[in-house]
Amino acid sequence: MKRRVDLDAARGLMLVLMALTHLPTRFSGPAGQPFGFVSAAEGFVMLSAYMAGMVYTSRALKDGIPAMRTAFLLRALKIYGCQAALLLFLFTFIAVLGLTFDRDEVKGLMGFFLQEPLTAFIGSLLLLYNPPLLDILPIYIVFMLVSPLLLAHGVSRGWFAVLGGSLLLWLLAQFDLGDRLYAAGIALSGLTTVPPKAYGSFEIFGWQFLWVLGLWMGSSAAQKPDAERRFPRAVVLLALVYALTAFVWRQAVGQVPFGDNGALNLLFDKWHVGPLRLFNFFALLVLAMHYGPRLLDRLPRLTWLEVMGSASLPVFCAHLVLVLLALVQFGAPKPDRPFAVDVLIVIGSFAALYAVALISQRLDRYAAAVKERWSRRQRRRRSRPNANAMR
């Protein structure tokens, strides 16, 4: 299947924003939610789901549902391997350096691990304990494992029930469905191995709606690639007004829309994907889909973003490694830190990320070439008995 360079560039942009947000520099604040009360994480999840829906639907239509399931499983195992490697790096190298230099920021990331190292280590491998910054890949793994069922149902029976069930779960997530299920599980089993706050910041039942929506959109694009997707003018206008309002509001008041009013802030809550936050995301999505093709025709191609987006998993993992190393070396962002130091951190980090993307791209090409040579050999071997029989 031909790569969509526009989607790669969009994922590359999300990776850039996430890296700027996570790196401990004075640029992390302005880079957080720059377009309104929506972060790069929502866009990255949606784009990843869209790519998955498009690629794996094509695989199912070409090779069958079992081949699609196998491909999803292999991808999930790859992501799990990345998560395990990041956890090992955090619990060994970063933990030793963090304790040696007495970095409160680093110790705060692994508070439960420092209290209960064995329980935390086992729990992290079971995806039950997810330290901050390392809590996004676990939900990806769960989504990848569930996606074959959703995709198979959507392709064969339609998406109405899948989308309806996903929307219901999102609604229940606004009332802390995950915490309630955790409490019920503790009451039934009597086990309290990992505290609720150590599970990670993301409410998986809220975020699954973005994934399922992207999966449906990608699958639909694979099944009907030439279908026109237009929004009514009123919808585009409403999206434009909402997005501009949120953008100006964000720039005026900062990343917390209602100050100290916790109840109202829940409407824009990131971890549950609050309703007003979801509408803000939909508004940006409508504008991107409506105006995006025209902008792409007029703007020059940003190949460096495409390269980073095409290697999204290794670049994402590398950015976490760089963030952890920066926290050990420099600590949290400080106003008195020289401006030049923050600039060097950002430049050095992005140079490293781009190098990782290039290396990953070359390795993928090499692996594809090896696979193609192997396939040719197999085809030649299978054709030899037929040739001898004809003689």
Short mmCIF file of C-alpha atoms in Angstrom, two decimals:
data_model
loop_
_atom_site.label_atom_id
_atom_site.label_comp_id
_atom_site.label_asym_id
_atom_site.label_seq_id
_atom_site.Cartn_x
_atom_site.Cartn_y
_atom_site.Cartn_z
CA MET A 1 0.00 0.00 0.00
CA LYS A 2 1.35 3.42 -1.00
CA ARG A 3 2.36 5.64 1.93
CA ARG A 4 0.40 8.79 2.63
CA VAL A 5 3.09 11.44 2.99
CA ASP A 6 0.50 13.94 4.24
CA LEU A 7 -0.34 11.67 7.16
CA ASP A 8 3.35 11.07 7.83
CA ALA A 9 3.93 14.83 7.93
CA ALA A 10 0.99 15.29 10.31
CA ARG A 11 2.31 12.59 12.63
CA GLY A 12 5.74 14.18 12.42
CA LEU A 13 4.22 17.49 13.53
CA MET A 14 2.55 15.77 16.49
CA LEU A 15 5.88 14.23 17.48
CA VAL A 16 7.59 17.63 17.31
CA LEU A 17 4.94 19.19 19.55
CA MET A 18 5.12 16.31 22.03
CA ALA A 19 8.90 16.52 22.22
CA LEU A 20 8.79 20.29 22.74
CA THR A 21 6.18 19.82 25.47
CA HIS A 22 8.06 17.07 27.32
CA LEU A 23 11.62 18.41 27.08
CA PRO A 24 12.37 20.37 30.29
CA THR A 25 12.90 23.79 28.70
CA ARG A 26 11.17 27.17 28.73
CA PHE A 27 9.52 26.16 25.44
CA SER A 28 7.43 23.38 26.98
CA GLY A 29 4.69 25.73 28.18
CA PRO A 30 4.03 27.54 24.87
CA ALA A 31 4.25 24.23 22.96
CA GLY A 32 1.57 22.60 25.13
CA GLN A 33 -1.86 22.82 23.49
CA PRO A 34 -0.82 25.56 21.03
CA PHE A 35 -3.99 25.38 18.90
CA GLY A 36 -6.56 25.48 21.70
CA PHE A 37 -7.43 23.12 24.52
CA VAL A 38 -6.20 20.09 22.58
CA SER A 39 -2.75 18.51 22.83
CA ALA A 40 -0.62 16.71 20.28
CA ALA A 41 -1.49 13.40 21.98
CA GLU A 42 -5.08 13.47 20.68
CA GLY A 43 -3.90 14.10 17.15
CA PHE A 44 -1.24 11.42 17.37
CA VAL A 45 -3.71 8.81 18.64
CA MET A 46 -6.27 9.66 15.96
CA LEU A 47 -3.67 9.63 13.17
CA SER A 48 -2.21 6.33 14.37
CA ALA A 49 -5.68 4.78 14.51
CA TYR A 50 -6.47 6.13 11.03
CA MET A 51 -3.28 4.60 9.64
CA ALA A 52 -4.03 1.31 11.39
CA GLY A 53 -7.58 1.22 10.06
CA MET A 54 -6.43 1.98 6.53
CA VAL A 55 -3.46 -0.41 6.45
CA TYR A 56 -5.04 -3.36 8.23
CA THR A 57 -8.36 -3.11 6.41
CA SER A 58 -6.42 -3.35 3.14
CA ARG A 59 -4.61 -6.36 4.61
CA ALA A 60 -7.90 -8.00 5.56
CA LEU A 61 -9.43 -7.40 2.13
CA LYS A 62 -6.32 -8.75 0.39
CA ASP A 63 -5.21 -11.65 2.62
CA GLY A 64 -8.20 -12.29 4.89
CA ILE A 65 -9.18 -11.58 8.50
CA PRO A 66 -6.68 -14.08 10.05
CA ALA A 67 -3.75 -12.33 8.32
CA MET A 68 -5.04 -9.01 9.62
CA ARG A 69 -5.22 -10.38 13.18
CA THR A 70 -1.67 -11.71 12.94
CA ALA A 71 -0.40 -8.34 11.69
CA PHE A 72 -2.08 -6.52 14.59
CA LEU A 73 -0.62 -9.01 17.09
CA LEU A 74 2.90 -8.63 15.71
CA ARG A 75 2.61 -4.85 15.90
CA ALA A 76 1.35 -5.05 19.49
CA LEU A 77 4.30 -7.28 20.42
CA LYS A 78 6.69 -4.78 18.85
CA ILE A 79 5.18 -1.92 20.86
CA TYR A 80 5.31 -4.06 24.01
CA GLY A 81 9.01 -4.70 23.39
CA CYS A 82 9.59 -0.94 23.12
CA GLN A 83 7.68 -0.35 26.35
CA ALA A 84 9.66 -3.04 28.18
CA ALA A 85 12.94 -1.53 26.97
CA LEU A 86 11.88 1.95 28.13
CA LEU A 87 10.87 0.60 31.53
CA LEU A 88 14.21 -1.17 31.93
CA PHE A 89 16.02 2.04 30.98
CA LEU A 90 13.97 4.04 33.51
CA PHE A 91 14.31 1.56 36.38
CA THR A 92 18.06 1.07 35.97
CA PHE A 93 20.09 3.80 34.29
CA ILE A 94 17.76 6.74 34.97
CA ALA A 95 16.95 5.57 38.51
CA VAL A 96 20.63 5.35 39.44
CA LEU A 97 21.43 8.77 37.97
CA GLY A 98 18.32 10.35 39.45
CA LEU A 99 19.17 9.14 42.93
CA THR A 100 22.84 10.02 42.53
CA PHE A 101 22.09 13.61 41.50
CA ASP A 102 19.05 13.77 43.81
CA ARG A 103 16.68 14.91 41.08
CA ASP A 104 13.22 15.31 42.56
CA GLU A 105 11.72 15.38 39.05
CA VAL A 106 13.12 11.94 38.28
CA LYS A 107 12.20 10.51 41.66
CA GLY A 108 8.68 11.82 41.19
CA LEU A 109 8.34 9.87 37.93
CA MET A 110 9.02 6.58 39.67
CA GLY A 111 7.61 7.15 43.13
CA PHE A 112 5.85 3.78 43.35
CA PHE A 113 8.91 1.97 42.00
CA LEU A 114 11.11 3.47 44.71
CA GLN A 115 8.60 2.31 47.34
CA GLU A 116 7.86 -1.17 45.98
CA PRO A 117 10.50 -1.99 43.33
CA LEU A 118 9.62 -5.66 42.74
CA THR A 119 5.86 -5.11 42.68
CA ALA A 120 6.30 -2.09 40.43
CA PHE A 121 8.57 -3.93 38.01
CA ILE A 122 6.25 -6.92 37.66
CA GLY A 123 3.21 -4.63 37.50
CA SER A 124 4.81 -2.55 34.75
CA LEU A 125 5.47 -5.63 32.61
CA LEU A 126 1.81 -6.57 33.10
CA LEU A 127 0.85 -3.02 32.01
CA LEU A 128 -0.67 -2.35 35.43
CA TYR A 129 1.94 0.17 36.62
CA ASN A 130 2.59 2.93 34.12
CA PRO A 131 4.89 5.75 35.24
CA PRO A 132 4.31 9.26 33.86
CA LEU A 133 5.64 9.75 30.32
CA LEU A 134 5.62 5.98 29.89
CA ASP A 135 1.85 5.63 30.14
CA ILE A 136 0.88 6.16 26.50
CA LEU A 137 2.32 3.01 24.90
CA PRO A 138 0.38 0.66 27.23
CA ILE A 139 -2.96 2.01 25.98
CA TYR A 140 -1.65 1.64 22.42
CA ILE A 141 -0.93 -2.03 23.12
CA VAL A 142 -4.45 -2.57 24.44
CA PHE A 143 -5.94 -0.75 21.45
CA MET A 144 -3.89 -2.85 19.03
CA LEU A 145 -5.04 -6.07 20.69
CA VAL A 146 -8.71 -5.08 20.60
CA SER A 147 -8.64 -3.56 17.11
CA PRO A 148 -8.84 -6.86 15.13
CA LEU A 149 -12.22 -7.59 16.70
CA LEU A 150 -13.49 -4.08 16.03
CA LEU A 151 -12.15 -3.99 12.49
CA ALA A 152 -13.50 -7.43 11.60
CA HIS A 153 -16.94 -6.46 12.88
CA GLY A 154 -16.85 -3.10 11.15
CA VAL A 155 -15.77 -4.48 7.79
CA SER A 156 -18.27 -7.34 7.77
CA ARG A 157 -21.27 -5.96 9.68
CA GLY A 158 -20.89 -2.19 9.72
CA TRP A 159 -19.63 0.31 12.28
CA PHE A 160 -22.86 1.48 13.90
CA ALA A 161 -22.69 -0.82 16.92
CA VAL A 162 -18.92 -0.33 17.34
CA LEU A 163 -19.14 3.46 17.28
CA GLY A 164 -22.22 3.47 19.49
CA GLY A 165 -20.56 1.26 22.09
CA SER A 166 -17.40 3.34 21.97
CA LEU A 167 -19.37 6.56 22.50
CA LEU A 168 -21.15 5.00 25.48
CA LEU A 169 -17.81 4.01 27.05
CA TRP A 170 -16.51 7.55 26.53
CA LEU A 171 -19.58 8.93 28.29
CA LEU A 172 -19.13 6.53 31.22
CA ALA A 173 -15.44 7.49 31.38
CA GLN A 174 -16.52 11.04 32.26
CA PHE A 175 -17.88 9.52 35.47
CA ASP A 176 -14.61 7.67 36.23
CA LEU A 177 -15.53 4.28 34.80
CA GLY A 178 -11.91 3.11 35.05
CA ASP A 179 -11.63 3.96 38.75
CA ARG A 180 -14.95 2.31 39.48
CA LEU A 181 -13.93 -0.89 37.72
CA TYR A 182 -10.64 -0.83 39.60
CA ALA A 183 -12.44 -0.47 42.92
CA ALA A 184 -14.79 -3.32 41.99
CA GLY A 185 -11.85 -5.52 41.02
CA ILE A 186 -10.12 -4.81 44.33
CA ALA A 187 -13.31 -5.58 46.26
CA LEU A 188 -13.76 -8.91 44.46
CA SER A 189 -10.14 -10.06 44.51
CA GLY A 190 -8.83 -8.46 47.68
CA LEU A 191 -5.60 -7.56 45.86
CA THR A 192 -4.09 -4.08 46.20
CA THR A 193 -0.78 -4.56 44.42
CA VAL A 194 -0.75 -1.34 42.40
CA PRO A 195 -2.46 1.84 43.65
CA PRO A 196 -4.98 3.49 41.28
CA LYS A 197 -2.85 6.57 40.61
CA ALA A 198 0.03 4.37 39.44
CA TYR A 199 -2.01 2.98 36.55
CA GLY A 200 -1.26 6.05 34.47
CA SER A 201 -2.87 9.39 33.75
CA PHE A 202 -4.87 8.38 30.66
CA GLU A 203 -8.44 7.18 31.20
CA ILE A 204 -8.41 4.40 28.63
CA PHE A 205 -12.22 4.29 28.33
CA GLY A 206 -12.21 7.94 27.31
CA TRP A 207 -9.28 7.74 24.89
CA GLN A 208 -10.61 4.62 23.18
CA PHE A 209 -13.25 6.78 21.48
CA LEU A 210 -10.57 8.71 19.56
CA TRP A 211 -8.95 5.43 18.57
CA VAL A 212 -12.19 3.79 17.41
CA LEU A 213 -13.16 6.91 15.50
CA GLY A 214 -9.80 6.98 13.72
CA LEU A 215 -10.01 3.24 13.05
CA TRP A 216 -13.41 3.67 11.41
CA MET A 217 -12.25 6.61 9.31
CA GLY A 218 -9.14 4.76 8.14
CA SER A 219 -11.09 1.61 7.34
CA SER A 220 -13.64 3.61 5.36
CA ALA A 221 -10.83 5.29 3.42
CA ALA A 222 -9.37 1.89 2.54
CA GLN A 223 -12.70 0.49 1.37
CA LYS A 224 -13.73 3.60 -0.59
CA PRO A 225 -10.52 5.48 -1.41
CA ASP A 226 -12.15 7.67 -4.08
CA ALA A 227 -15.19 8.70 -2.04
CA GLU A 228 -15.66 12.44 -1.60
CA ARG A 229 -15.74 13.60 2.00
CA ARG A 230 -17.26 17.05 2.30
CA PHE A 231 -18.76 18.89 5.24
CA PRO A 232 -21.74 21.24 4.97
CA ARG A 233 -20.77 24.89 4.97
CA ALA A 234 -22.57 25.44 8.28
CA VAL A 235 -20.50 22.69 9.94
CA VAL A 236 -17.25 24.20 8.66
CA LEU A 237 -18.28 27.67 9.84
CA LEU A 238 -19.25 26.37 13.28
CA ALA A 239 -15.96 24.48 13.54
CA LEU A 240 -14.05 27.62 12.55
CA VAL A 241 -15.80 29.75 15.19
CA TYR A 242 -15.28 27.14 17.91
CA ALA A 243 -11.61 26.55 17.03
CA LEU A 244 -10.82 30.28 16.88
CA THR A 245 -12.56 30.90 20.18
CA ALA A 246 -10.64 28.08 21.87
CA PHE A 247 -7.36 29.29 20.31
CA VAL A 248 -7.79 32.87 21.54
CA TRP A 249 -8.99 31.64 24.93
CA ARG A 250 -5.96 29.36 25.31
CA GLN A 251 -3.52 32.13 24.39
CA ALA A 252 -5.24 34.57 26.76
CA VAL A 253 -5.58 32.46 29.91
CA GLY A 254 -3.03 29.65 29.47
CA GLN A 255 -3.55 25.90 29.46
CA VAL A 256 -6.10 25.85 32.31
CA PRO A 257 -9.33 27.32 30.90
CA PHE A 258 -11.23 28.04 34.13
CA GLY A 259 -8.44 28.75 36.59
CA ASP A 260 -9.10 27.18 39.99
CA ASN A 261 -12.60 25.97 39.13
CA GLY A 262 -11.99 22.22 39.08
CA ALA A 263 -15.55 21.28 38.13
CA LEU A 264 -15.55 23.42 34.98
CA ASN A 265 -12.01 22.41 34.06
CA LEU A 266 -13.23 18.81 33.85
CA LEU A 267 -15.12 19.83 30.72
CA PHE A 268 -11.73 20.33 29.03
CA ASP A 269 -9.94 17.56 30.94
CA LYS A 270 -7.20 15.90 28.92
CA TRP A 271 -7.03 12.58 30.76
CA HIS A 272 -10.76 11.83 30.41
CA VAL A 273 -11.10 13.63 27.04
CA GLY A 274 -13.74 15.96 28.45
CA PRO A 275 -16.73 16.93 26.26
CA LEU A 276 -15.63 20.50 25.43
CA ARG A 277 -12.14 19.20 24.70
CA LEU A 278 -13.64 16.59 22.38
CA PHE A 279 -15.62 19.31 20.56
CA ASN A 280 -12.42 21.37 20.26
CA PHE A 281 -10.71 18.36 18.71
CA PHE A 282 -13.62 17.75 16.31
CA ALA A 283 -13.52 21.39 15.24
CA LEU A 284 -9.81 21.16 14.41
CA LEU A 285 -10.40 17.82 12.66
CA VAL A 286 -13.14 19.28 10.45
CA LEU A 287 -10.94 22.26 9.54
CA ALA A 288 -7.96 20.01 8.80
CA MET A 289 -10.03 17.75 6.55
CA HIS A 290 -11.72 20.69 4.80
CA TYR A 291 -8.76 23.00 4.25
CA GLY A 292 -5.90 20.50 4.46
CA PRO A 293 -5.88 19.33 0.83
CA ARG A 294 -5.84 22.93 -0.44
CA LEU A 295 -2.99 23.88 1.88
CA LEU A 296 -0.98 20.86 0.80
CA ASP A 297 -1.29 21.94 -2.82
CA ARG A 298 0.12 25.38 -2.00
CA LEU A 299 2.71 24.70 0.72
CA PRO A 300 6.14 23.16 0.08
CA ARG A 301 6.66 19.60 1.27
CA LEU A 302 8.33 19.31 4.66
CA THR A 303 10.22 16.10 4.04
CA TRP A 304 11.89 16.14 7.44
CA LEU A 305 8.45 15.94 9.09
CA GLU A 306 7.49 13.13 6.72
CA VAL A 307 10.63 11.21 7.65
CA MET A 308 9.93 11.57 11.37
CA GLY A 309 6.29 10.64 10.96
CA SER A 310 7.10 7.54 8.91
CA ALA A 311 9.26 6.32 11.82
CA SER A 312 6.79 7.36 14.51
CA LEU A 313 7.36 4.49 16.96
CA PRO A 314 11.19 4.68 17.19
CA VAL A 315 11.06 8.49 17.19
CA PHE A 316 8.47 8.48 19.98
CA CYS A 317 10.56 6.09 22.07
CA ALA A 318 13.73 8.07 21.38
CA HIS A 319 12.07 11.30 22.48
CA LEU A 320 11.20 9.71 25.83
CA VAL A 321 14.82 8.61 26.28
CA LEU A 322 16.02 12.14 25.53
CA VAL A 323 13.46 13.67 27.91
CA LEU A 324 14.57 11.38 30.75
CA LEU A 325 18.24 12.14 30.10
CA ALA A 326 17.49 15.87 30.02
CA LEU A 327 15.63 15.64 33.33
CA VAL A 328 18.62 13.91 34.91
CA GLN A 329 21.10 16.42 33.52
CA PHE A 330 19.18 19.70 33.80
CA GLY A 331 16.17 19.08 36.03
CA ALA A 332 12.88 20.91 35.59
CA PRO A 333 12.63 24.08 33.47
CA LYS A 334 14.06 27.10 35.30
CA PRO A 335 13.61 30.80 34.52
CA ASP A 336 17.23 31.54 35.46
CA ARG A 337 18.65 28.91 33.12
CA PRO A 338 20.47 30.57 30.19
CA PHE A 339 18.32 30.83 27.08
CA ALA A 340 21.13 29.36 24.99
CA VAL A 341 21.11 26.17 27.09
CA ASP A 342 17.43 25.55 26.38
CA VAL A 343 18.01 26.21 22.68
CA LEU A 344 20.88 23.71 22.63
CA ILE A 345 18.72 21.10 24.39
CA VAL A 346 16.00 21.48 21.75
CA ILE A 347 18.37 21.56 18.77
CA GLY A 348 20.40 18.60 20.01
CA SER A 349 17.27 16.59 20.77
CA PHE A 350 15.69 17.15 17.38
CA ALA A 351 18.95 16.39 15.60
CA ALA A 352 19.05 13.08 17.48
CA LEU A 353 15.38 12.35 16.69
CA TYR A 354 15.89 13.04 13.00
CA ALA A 355 18.94 10.74 13.00
CA VAL A 356 16.83 8.02 14.63
CA ALA A 357 14.16 8.48 11.95
CA LEU A 358 16.71 8.23 9.13
CA ILE A 359 18.31 5.11 10.62
CA SER A 360 14.90 3.52 11.15
CA GLN A 361 13.91 4.33 7.57
CA ARG A 362 17.05 2.70 6.20
CA LEU A 363 16.60 -0.37 8.39
CA ASP A 364 13.01 -0.71 7.16
CA ARG A 365 14.18 -0.52 3.55
CA TYR A 366 16.86 -3.10 4.19
CA ALA A 367 14.36 -5.42 5.89
CA ALA A 368 11.93 -4.96 2.99
CA ALA A 369 14.70 -5.79 0.49
CA VAL A 370 15.68 -8.91 2.43
CA LYS A 371 12.04 -9.98 2.61
CA GLU A 372 11.63 -9.44 -1.14
CA ARG A 373 14.76 -11.53 -1.91
CA TRP A 374 13.49 -14.28 0.35
CA SER A 375 10.09 -14.23 -1.39
CA ARG A 376 11.79 -14.52 -4.78
CA ARG A 377 13.79 -17.52 -3.64
CA GLN A 378 10.64 -19.18 -2.32
CA ARG A 379 8.82 -18.57 -5.58
CA ARG A 380 11.74 -20.03 -7.55
CA ARG A 381 11.82 -23.14 -5.38
CA ARG A 382 8.09 -23.66 -5.80
CA SER A 383 8.37 -23.29 -9.56
CA ARG A 384 11.19 -25.83 -10.00
CA PRO A 385 9.10 -29.01 -9.57
CA ASN A 386 6.61 -27.69 -12.14
CA ALA A 387 9.44 -27.05 -14.63
CA ASN A 388 10.86 -30.56 -14.12
CA ALA A 389 7.42 -32.07 -14.53
CA MET A 390 6.96 -30.33 -17.87
CA ARG A 391 10.19 -31.87 -19.09
#
